[in-house]
PDB file of C-alpha atoms and ligand atoms in Angstrom:
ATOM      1  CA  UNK A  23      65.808 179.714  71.427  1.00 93.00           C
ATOM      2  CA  UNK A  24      62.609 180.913  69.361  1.00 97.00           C
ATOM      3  CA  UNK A  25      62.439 185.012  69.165  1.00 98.00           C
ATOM      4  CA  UNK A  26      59.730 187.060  67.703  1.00 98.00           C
ATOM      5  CA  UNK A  27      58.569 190.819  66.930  1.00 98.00           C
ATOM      6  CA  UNK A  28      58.618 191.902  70.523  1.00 98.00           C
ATOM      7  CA  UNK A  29      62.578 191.193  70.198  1.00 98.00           C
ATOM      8  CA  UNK A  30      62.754 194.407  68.284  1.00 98.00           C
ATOM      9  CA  UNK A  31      60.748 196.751  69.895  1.00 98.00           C
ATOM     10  CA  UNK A  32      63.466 198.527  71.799  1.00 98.00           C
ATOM     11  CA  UNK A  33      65.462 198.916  68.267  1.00 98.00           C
ATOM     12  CA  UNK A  34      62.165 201.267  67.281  1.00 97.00           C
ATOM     13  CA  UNK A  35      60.010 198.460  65.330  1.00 97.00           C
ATOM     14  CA  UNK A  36      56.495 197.184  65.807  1.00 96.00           C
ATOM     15  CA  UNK A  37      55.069 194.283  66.430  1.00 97.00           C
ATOM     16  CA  UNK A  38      52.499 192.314  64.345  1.00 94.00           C
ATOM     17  CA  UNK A  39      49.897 191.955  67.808  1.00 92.00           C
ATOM     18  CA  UNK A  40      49.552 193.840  70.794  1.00 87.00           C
ATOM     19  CA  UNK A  41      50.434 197.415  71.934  1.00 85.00           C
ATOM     20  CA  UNK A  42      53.136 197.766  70.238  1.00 87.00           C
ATOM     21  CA  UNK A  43      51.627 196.500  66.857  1.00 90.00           C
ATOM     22  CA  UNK A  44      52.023 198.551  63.178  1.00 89.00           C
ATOM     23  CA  UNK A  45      49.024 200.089  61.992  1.00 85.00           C
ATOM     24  CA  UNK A  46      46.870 198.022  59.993  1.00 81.00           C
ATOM     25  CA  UNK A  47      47.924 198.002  56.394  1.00 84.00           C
ATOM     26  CA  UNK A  48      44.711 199.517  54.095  1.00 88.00           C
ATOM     27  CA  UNK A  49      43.549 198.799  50.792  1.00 86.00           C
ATOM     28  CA  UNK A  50      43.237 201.596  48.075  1.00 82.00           C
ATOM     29  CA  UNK A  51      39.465 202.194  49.688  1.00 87.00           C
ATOM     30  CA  UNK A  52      41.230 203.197  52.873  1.00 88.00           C
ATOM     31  CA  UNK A  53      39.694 200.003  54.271  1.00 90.00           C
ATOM     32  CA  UNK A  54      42.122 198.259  56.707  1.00 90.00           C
ATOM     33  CA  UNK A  55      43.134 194.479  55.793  1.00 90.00           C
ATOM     34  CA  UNK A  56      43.865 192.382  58.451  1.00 90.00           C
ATOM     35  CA  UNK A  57      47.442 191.282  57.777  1.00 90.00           C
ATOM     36  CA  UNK A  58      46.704 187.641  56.960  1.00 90.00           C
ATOM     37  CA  UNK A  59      44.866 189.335  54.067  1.00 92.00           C
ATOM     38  CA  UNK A  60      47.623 191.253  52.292  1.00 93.00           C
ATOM     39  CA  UNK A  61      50.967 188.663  53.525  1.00 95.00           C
ATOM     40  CA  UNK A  62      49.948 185.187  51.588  1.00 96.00           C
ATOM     41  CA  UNK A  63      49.812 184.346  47.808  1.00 96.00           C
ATOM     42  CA  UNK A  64      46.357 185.522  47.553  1.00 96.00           C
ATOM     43  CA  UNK A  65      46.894 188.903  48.648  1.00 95.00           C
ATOM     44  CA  UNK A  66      49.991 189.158  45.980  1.00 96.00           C
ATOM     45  CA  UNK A  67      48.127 188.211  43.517  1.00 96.00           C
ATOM     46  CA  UNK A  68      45.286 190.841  43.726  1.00 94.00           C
ATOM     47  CA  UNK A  69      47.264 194.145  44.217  1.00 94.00           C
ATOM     48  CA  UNK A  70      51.451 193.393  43.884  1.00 95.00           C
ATOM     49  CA  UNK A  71      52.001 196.908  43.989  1.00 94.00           C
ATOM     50  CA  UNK A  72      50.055 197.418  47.126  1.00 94.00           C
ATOM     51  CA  UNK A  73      51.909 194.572  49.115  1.00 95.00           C
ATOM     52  CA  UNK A  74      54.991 195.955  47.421  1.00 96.00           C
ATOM     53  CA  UNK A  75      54.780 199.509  48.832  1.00 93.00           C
ATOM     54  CA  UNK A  76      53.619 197.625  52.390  1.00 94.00           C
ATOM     55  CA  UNK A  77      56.771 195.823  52.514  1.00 96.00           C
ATOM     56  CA  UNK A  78      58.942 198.488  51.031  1.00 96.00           C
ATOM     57  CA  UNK A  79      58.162 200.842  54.305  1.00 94.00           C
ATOM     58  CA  UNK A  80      59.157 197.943  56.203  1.00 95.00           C
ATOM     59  CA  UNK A  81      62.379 197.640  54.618  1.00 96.00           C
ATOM     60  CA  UNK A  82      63.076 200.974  54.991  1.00 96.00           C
ATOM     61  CA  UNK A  83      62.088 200.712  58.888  1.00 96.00           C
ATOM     62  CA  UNK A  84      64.563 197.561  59.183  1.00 96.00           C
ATOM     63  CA  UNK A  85      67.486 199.302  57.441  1.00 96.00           C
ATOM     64  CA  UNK A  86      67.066 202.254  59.712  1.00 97.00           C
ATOM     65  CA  UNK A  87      67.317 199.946  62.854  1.00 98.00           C
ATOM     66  CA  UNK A  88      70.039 198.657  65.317  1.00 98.00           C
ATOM     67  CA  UNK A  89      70.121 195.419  67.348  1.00 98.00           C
ATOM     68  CA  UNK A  90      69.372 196.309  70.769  1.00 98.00           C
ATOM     69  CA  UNK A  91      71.006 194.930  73.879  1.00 98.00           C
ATOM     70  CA  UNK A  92      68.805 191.937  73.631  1.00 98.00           C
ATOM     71  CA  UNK A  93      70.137 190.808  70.327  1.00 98.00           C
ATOM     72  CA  UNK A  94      73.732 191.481  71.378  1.00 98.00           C
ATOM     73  CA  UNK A  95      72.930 189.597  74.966  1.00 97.00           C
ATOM     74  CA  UNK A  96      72.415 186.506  72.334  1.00 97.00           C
ATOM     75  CA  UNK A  97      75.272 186.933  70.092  1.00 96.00           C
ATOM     76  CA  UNK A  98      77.299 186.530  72.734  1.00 94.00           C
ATOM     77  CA  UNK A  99      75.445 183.633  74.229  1.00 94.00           C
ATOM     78  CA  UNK A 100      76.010 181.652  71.187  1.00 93.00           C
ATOM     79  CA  UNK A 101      79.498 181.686  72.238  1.00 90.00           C
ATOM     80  CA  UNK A 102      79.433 180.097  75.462  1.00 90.00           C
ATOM     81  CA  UNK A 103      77.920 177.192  74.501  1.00 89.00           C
ATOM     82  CA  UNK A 104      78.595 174.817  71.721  1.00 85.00           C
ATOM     83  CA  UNK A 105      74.864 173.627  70.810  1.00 91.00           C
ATOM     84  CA  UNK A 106      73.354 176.843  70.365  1.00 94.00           C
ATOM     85  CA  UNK A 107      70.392 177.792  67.598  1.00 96.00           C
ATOM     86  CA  UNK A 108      68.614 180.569  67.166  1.00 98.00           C
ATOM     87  CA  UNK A 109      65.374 180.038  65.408  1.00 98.00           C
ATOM     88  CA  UNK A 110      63.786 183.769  65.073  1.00 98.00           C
ATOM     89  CA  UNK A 111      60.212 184.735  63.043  1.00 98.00           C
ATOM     90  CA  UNK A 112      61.706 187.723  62.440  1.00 98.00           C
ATOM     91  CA  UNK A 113      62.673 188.561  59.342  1.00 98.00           C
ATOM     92  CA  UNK A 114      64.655 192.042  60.080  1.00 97.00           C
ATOM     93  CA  UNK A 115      67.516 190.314  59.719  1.00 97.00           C
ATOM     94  CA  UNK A 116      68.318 191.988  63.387  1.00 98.00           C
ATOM     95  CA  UNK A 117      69.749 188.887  64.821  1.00 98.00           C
ATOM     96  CA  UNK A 118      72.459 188.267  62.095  1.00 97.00           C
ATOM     97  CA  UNK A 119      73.381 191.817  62.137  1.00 97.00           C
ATOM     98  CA  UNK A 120      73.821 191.960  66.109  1.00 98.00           C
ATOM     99  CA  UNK A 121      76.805 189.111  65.130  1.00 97.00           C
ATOM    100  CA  UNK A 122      74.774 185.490  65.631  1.00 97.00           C
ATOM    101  CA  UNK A 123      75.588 183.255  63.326  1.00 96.00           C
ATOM    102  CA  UNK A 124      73.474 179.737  64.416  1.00 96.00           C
ATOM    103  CA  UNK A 125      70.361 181.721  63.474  1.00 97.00           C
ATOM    104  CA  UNK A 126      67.719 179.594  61.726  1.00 97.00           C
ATOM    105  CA  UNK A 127      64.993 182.387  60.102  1.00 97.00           C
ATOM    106  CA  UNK A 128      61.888 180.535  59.967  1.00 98.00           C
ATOM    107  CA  UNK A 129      59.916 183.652  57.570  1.00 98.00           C
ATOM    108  CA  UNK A 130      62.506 184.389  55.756  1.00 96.00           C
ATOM    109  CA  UNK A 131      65.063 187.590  55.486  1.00 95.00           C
ATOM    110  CA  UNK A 132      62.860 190.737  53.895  1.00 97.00           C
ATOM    111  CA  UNK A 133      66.040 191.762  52.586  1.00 95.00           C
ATOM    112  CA  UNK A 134      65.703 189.861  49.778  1.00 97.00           C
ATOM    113  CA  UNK A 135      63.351 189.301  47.014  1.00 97.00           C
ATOM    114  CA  UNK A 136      62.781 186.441  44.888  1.00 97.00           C
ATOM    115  CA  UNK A 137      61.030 185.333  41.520  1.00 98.00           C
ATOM    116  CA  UNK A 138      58.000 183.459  42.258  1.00 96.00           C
ATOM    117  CA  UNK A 139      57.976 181.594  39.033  1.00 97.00           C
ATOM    118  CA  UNK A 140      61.635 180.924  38.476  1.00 98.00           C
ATOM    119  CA  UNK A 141      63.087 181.465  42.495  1.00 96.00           C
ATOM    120  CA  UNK A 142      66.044 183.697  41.172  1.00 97.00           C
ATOM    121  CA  UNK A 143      66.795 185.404  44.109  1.00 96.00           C
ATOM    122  CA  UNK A 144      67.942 189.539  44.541  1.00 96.00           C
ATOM    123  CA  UNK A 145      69.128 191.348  47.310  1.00 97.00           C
ATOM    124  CA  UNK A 146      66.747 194.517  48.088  1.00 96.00           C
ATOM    125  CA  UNK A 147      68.182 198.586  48.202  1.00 94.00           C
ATOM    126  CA  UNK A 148      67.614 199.883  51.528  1.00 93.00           C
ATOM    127  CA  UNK A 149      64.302 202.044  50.602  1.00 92.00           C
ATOM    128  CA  UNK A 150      62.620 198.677  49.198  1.00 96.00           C
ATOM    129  CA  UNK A 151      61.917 197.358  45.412  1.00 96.00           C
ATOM    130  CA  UNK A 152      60.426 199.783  43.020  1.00 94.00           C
ATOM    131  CA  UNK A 153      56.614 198.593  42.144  1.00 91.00           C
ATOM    132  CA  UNK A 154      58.386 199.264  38.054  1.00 93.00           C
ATOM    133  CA  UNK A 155      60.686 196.502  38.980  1.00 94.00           C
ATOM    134  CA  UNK A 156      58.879 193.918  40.137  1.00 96.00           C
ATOM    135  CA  UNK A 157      58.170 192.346  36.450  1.00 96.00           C
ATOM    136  CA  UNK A 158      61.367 189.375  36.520  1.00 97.00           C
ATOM    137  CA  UNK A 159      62.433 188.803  32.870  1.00 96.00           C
ATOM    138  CA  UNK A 160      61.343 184.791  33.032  1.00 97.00           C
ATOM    139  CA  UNK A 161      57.586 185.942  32.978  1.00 96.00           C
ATOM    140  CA  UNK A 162      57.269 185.831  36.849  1.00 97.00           C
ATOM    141  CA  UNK A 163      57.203 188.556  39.203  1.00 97.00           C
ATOM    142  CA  UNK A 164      59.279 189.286  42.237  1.00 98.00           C
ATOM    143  CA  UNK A 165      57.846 188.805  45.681  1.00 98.00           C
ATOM    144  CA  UNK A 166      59.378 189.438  49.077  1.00 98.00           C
ATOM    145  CA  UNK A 167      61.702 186.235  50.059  1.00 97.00           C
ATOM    146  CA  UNK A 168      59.538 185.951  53.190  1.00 98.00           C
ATOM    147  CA  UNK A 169      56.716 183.067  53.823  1.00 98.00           C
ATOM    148  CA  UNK A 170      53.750 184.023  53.682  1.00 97.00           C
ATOM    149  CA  UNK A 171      50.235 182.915  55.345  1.00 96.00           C
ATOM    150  CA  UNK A 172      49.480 179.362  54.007  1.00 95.00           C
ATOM    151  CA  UNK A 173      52.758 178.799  53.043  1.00 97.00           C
ATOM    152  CA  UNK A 174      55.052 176.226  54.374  1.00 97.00           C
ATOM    153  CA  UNK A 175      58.536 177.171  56.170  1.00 97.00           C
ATOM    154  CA  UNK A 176      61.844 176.662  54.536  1.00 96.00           C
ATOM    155  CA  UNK A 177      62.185 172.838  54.691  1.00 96.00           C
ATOM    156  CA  UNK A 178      65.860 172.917  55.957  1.00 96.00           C
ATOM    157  CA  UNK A 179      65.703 175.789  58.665  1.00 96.00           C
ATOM    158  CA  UNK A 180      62.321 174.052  59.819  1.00 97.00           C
ATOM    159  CA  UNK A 181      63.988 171.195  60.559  1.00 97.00           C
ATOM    160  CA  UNK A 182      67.253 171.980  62.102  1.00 97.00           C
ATOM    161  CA  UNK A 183      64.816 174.245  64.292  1.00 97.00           C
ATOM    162  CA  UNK A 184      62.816 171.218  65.149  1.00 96.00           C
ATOM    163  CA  UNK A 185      66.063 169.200  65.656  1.00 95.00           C
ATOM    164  CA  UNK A 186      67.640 171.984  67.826  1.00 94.00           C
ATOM    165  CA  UNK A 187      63.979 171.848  70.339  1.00 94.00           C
ATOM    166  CA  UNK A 188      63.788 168.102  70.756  1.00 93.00           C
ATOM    167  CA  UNK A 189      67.324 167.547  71.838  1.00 93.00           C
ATOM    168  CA  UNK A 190      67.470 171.105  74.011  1.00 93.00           C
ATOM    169  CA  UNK A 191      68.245 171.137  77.452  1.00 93.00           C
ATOM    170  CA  UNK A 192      67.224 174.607  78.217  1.00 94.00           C
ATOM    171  CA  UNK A 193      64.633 176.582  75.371  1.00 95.00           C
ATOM    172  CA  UNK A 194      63.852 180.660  75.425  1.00 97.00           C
ATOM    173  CA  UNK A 195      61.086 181.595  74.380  1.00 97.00           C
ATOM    174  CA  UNK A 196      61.377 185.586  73.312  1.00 98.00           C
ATOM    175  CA  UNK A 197      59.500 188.346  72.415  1.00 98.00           C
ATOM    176  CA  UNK A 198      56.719 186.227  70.560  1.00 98.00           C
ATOM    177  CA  UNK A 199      53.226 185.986  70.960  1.00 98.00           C
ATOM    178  CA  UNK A 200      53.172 181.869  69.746  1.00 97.00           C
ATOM    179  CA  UNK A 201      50.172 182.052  68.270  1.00 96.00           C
ATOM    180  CA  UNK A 202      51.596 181.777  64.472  1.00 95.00           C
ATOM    181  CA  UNK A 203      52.057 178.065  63.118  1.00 95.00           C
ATOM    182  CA  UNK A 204      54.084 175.760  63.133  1.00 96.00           C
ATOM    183  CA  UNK A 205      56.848 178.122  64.734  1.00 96.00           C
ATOM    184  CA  UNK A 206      54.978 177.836  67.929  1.00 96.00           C
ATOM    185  CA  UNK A 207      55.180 174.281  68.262  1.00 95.00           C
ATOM    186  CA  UNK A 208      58.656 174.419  68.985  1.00 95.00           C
ATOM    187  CA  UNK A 209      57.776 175.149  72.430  1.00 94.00           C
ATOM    188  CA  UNK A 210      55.922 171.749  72.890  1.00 89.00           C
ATOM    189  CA  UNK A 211      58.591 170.077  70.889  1.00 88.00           C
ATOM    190  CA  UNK A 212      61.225 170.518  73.614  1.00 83.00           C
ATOM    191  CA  UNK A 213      59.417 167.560  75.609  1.00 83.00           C
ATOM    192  CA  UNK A 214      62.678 167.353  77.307  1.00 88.00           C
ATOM    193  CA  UNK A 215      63.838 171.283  77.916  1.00 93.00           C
ATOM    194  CA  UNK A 216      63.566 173.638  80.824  1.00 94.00           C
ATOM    195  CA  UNK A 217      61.024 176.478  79.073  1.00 95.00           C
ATOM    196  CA  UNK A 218      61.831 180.666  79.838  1.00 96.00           C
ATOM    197  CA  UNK A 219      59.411 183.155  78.387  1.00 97.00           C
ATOM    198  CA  UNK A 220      61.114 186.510  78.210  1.00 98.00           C
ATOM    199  CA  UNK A 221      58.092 188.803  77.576  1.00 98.00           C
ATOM    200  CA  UNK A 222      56.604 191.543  79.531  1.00 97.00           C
ATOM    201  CA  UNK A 223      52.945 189.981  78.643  1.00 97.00           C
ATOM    202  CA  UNK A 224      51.954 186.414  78.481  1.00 97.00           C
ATOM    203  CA  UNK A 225      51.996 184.568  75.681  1.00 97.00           C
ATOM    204  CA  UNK A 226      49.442 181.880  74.173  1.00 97.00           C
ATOM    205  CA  UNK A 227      52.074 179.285  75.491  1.00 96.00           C
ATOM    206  CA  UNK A 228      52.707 180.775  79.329  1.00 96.00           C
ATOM    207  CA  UNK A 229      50.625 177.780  80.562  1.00 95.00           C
ATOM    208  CA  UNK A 230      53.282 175.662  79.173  1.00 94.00           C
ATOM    209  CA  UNK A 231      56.716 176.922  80.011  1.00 95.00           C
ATOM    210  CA  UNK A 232      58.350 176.248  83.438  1.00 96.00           C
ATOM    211  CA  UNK A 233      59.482 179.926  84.499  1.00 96.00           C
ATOM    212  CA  UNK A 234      58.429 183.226  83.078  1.00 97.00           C
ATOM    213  CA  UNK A 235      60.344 186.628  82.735  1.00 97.00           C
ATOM    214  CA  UNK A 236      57.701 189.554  82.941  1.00 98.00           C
ATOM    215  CA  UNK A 237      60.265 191.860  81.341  1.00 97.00           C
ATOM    216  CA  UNK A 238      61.495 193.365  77.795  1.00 98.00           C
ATOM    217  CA  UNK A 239      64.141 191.273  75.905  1.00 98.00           C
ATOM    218  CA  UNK A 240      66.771 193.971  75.806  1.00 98.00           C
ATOM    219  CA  UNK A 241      66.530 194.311  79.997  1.00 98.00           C
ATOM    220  CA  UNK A 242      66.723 190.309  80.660  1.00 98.00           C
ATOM    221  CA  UNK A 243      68.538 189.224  78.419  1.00 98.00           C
ATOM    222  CA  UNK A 244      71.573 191.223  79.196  1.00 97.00           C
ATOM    223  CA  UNK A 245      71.692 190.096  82.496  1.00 96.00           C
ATOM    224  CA  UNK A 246      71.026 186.234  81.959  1.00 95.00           C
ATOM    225  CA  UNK A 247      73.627 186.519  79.689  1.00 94.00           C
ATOM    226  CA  UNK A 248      76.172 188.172  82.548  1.00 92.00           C
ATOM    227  CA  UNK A 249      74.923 185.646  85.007  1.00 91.00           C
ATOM    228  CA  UNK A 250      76.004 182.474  82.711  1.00 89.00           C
ATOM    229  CA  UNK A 251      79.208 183.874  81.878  1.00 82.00           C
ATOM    230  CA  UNK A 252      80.226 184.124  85.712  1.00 78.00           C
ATOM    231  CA  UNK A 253      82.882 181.244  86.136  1.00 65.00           C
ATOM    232  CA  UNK A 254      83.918 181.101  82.399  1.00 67.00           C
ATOM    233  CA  UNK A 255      86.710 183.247  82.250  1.00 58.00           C
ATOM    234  CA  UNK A 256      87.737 181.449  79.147  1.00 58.00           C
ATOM    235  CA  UNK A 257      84.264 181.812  77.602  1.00 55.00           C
ATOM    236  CA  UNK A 258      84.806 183.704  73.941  1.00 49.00           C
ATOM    237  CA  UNK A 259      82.843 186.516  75.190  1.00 40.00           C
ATOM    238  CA  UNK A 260      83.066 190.040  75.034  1.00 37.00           C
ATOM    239  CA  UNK A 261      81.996 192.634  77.801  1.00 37.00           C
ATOM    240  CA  UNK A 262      80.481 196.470  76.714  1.00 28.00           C
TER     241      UNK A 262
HETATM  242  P1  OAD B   5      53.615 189.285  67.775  1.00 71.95           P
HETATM  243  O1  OAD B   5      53.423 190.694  67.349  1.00 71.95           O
HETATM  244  O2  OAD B   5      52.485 188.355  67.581  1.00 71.95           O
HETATM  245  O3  OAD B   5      53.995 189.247  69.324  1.00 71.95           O
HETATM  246  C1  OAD B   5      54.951 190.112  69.851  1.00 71.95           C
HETATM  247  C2  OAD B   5      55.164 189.737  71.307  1.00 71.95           C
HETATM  248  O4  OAD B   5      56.243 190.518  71.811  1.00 71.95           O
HETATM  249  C3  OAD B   5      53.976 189.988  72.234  1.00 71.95           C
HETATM  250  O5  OAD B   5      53.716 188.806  72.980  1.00 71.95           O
HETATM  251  C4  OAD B   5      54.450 191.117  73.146  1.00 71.95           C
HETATM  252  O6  OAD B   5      53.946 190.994  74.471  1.00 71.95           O
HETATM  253  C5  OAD B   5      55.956 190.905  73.142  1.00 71.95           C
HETATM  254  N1  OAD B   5      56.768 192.097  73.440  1.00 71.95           N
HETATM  255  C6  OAD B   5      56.471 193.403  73.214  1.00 71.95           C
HETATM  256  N2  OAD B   5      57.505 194.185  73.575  1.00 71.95           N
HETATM  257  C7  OAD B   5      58.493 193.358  74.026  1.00 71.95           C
HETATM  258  C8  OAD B   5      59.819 193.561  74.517  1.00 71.95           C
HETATM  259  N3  OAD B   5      60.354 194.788  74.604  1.00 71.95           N
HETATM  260  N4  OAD B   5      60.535 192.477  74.872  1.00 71.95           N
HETATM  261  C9  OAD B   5      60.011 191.228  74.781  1.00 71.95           C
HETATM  262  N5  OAD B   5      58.770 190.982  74.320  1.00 71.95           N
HETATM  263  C10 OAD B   5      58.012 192.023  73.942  1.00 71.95           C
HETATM  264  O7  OAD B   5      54.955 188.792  67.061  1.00 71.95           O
HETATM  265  P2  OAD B   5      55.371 187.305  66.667  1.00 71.95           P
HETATM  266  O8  OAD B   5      54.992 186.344  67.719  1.00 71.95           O
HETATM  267  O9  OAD B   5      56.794 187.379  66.271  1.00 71.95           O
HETATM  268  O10 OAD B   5      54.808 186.235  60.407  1.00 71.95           O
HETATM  269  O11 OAD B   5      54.500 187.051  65.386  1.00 71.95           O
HETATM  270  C11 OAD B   5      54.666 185.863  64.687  1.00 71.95           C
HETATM  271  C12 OAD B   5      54.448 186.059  63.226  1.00 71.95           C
HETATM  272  O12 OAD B   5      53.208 186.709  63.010  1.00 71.95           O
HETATM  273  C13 OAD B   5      55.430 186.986  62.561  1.00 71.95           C
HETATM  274  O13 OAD B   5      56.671 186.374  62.268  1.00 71.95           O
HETATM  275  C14 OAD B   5      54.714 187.338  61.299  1.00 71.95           C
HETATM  276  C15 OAD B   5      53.296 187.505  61.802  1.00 71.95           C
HETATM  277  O14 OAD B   5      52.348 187.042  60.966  1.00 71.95           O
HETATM  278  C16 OAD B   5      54.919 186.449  59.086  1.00 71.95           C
HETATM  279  O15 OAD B   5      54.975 187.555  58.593  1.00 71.95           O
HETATM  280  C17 OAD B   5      54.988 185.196  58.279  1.00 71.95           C
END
């Protein structure tokens, strides 16, 4: 399973590409920055306070949100099968909240922060970090605990996510637009796997996936869920 930004568009949040995208985040100028510009260690380092008061409206957005059908549909698919992981981009900590539990989060979980000289780690208020706070008392200074452009993925989720696509039988492929690396890859890295896109447009893999779903996450996802269920009566599973 590999989930992205469209997997929280019908709980109200944008995604990063497409029609449903956030408005470009702009520089004191008013000039917009493409996103790669202000989310990587680069950006950070020329205006904290600006990427701070980015993120911190995000926060806010994500603590003001509810799963959605389609994150509940795969909460409770987790518990019909026994090898189940979730690998998700997102970081709106959506997934966890809806009541998964083998979630992987390959960017991270915005609702922390973290030191980027010493790695102590903080949990966020709900309306974000204040740009006063962000001095850490080691010297450092805290950054959102997210990965950012041009920096690697958590060593342990990327590989258990990796693990989880090369021994898969069947792989959904959710609400992303797989064009950000490496997470992408884990779509040709279930050699093996039958491939669903869930997605209402085509994504820069729907040459390579074996049956597509032109349809939001929190319609078909719902229903697939209902459909495996049929014949388990003993399936830990809960109806709404
Ligand atoms: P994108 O914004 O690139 O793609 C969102 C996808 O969701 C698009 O393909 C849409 O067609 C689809 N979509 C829109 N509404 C949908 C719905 N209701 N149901 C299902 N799909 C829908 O988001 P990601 O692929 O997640 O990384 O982006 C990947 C990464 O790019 C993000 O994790 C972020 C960004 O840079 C970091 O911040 C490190």
């Amino acid at each position: 399973m590999l989930t992205g930004a469209g997997m929280s568009v019908e709980s109200g949040l944008p995604t990063f590409r497409g029609a449903n995208a956030f408005e470009p985040p702009r520089e004191g100028s008013g000039r917009p920055l493409r996103f790669e510009e202000l989310a990587s260690p680069q950006g950070f380092a020329r205006d904290p306070a600006l990427v701070w008061s980015w993120y911190n409206a995000r926060i806010a957005a994500y603590a003001g949100a509810r799963p959605n059908a389609g994150h509940e549909a795969l909460a409770q698919m987790e518990a019909l099968y026994e090898h189940f992981l979730l690998a998700t981009q997102n970081v709106d900590s959506l997934h966890r909240r809806a009541g998964s539990r083998n979630v992987v989060e390959l960017h991270g979980d915005l609702r922390e922060a973290r030191c980027s000289k010493c790695g102590h780690r903080t949990v966020i208020a709900q309306n974000g970090l204040p740009v006063e706070e962000i001095e850490h008392r080691c010297g450092g200074r805290m950054r959102p605990n997210v990965v950012w452009f041009g920096e690697m993925l958590p060593a342990q989720a990327w590989e258990r996510a990796q693990a989880a696509a090369a021994s898969a039988d069947v792989v959904l492929v959710v609400g992303t637009s797989a064009q950000v690396y490496p997470a992408a890859s884990l779509v040709t890295l279930s050699g093996r796997a039958y491939v669903i896109e869930i997605n209402p447009d085509e994504s820069a893999v729907a040459g390579a996936v074996d049956a597509a779903l032109r349809e939001s996450a929190a319609h078909a996802l719902p229903r697939i869920v209902r459909s495996l269920a049929v014949g388990r009566p003993n399936a830990r599973i809960r109806w709404h």
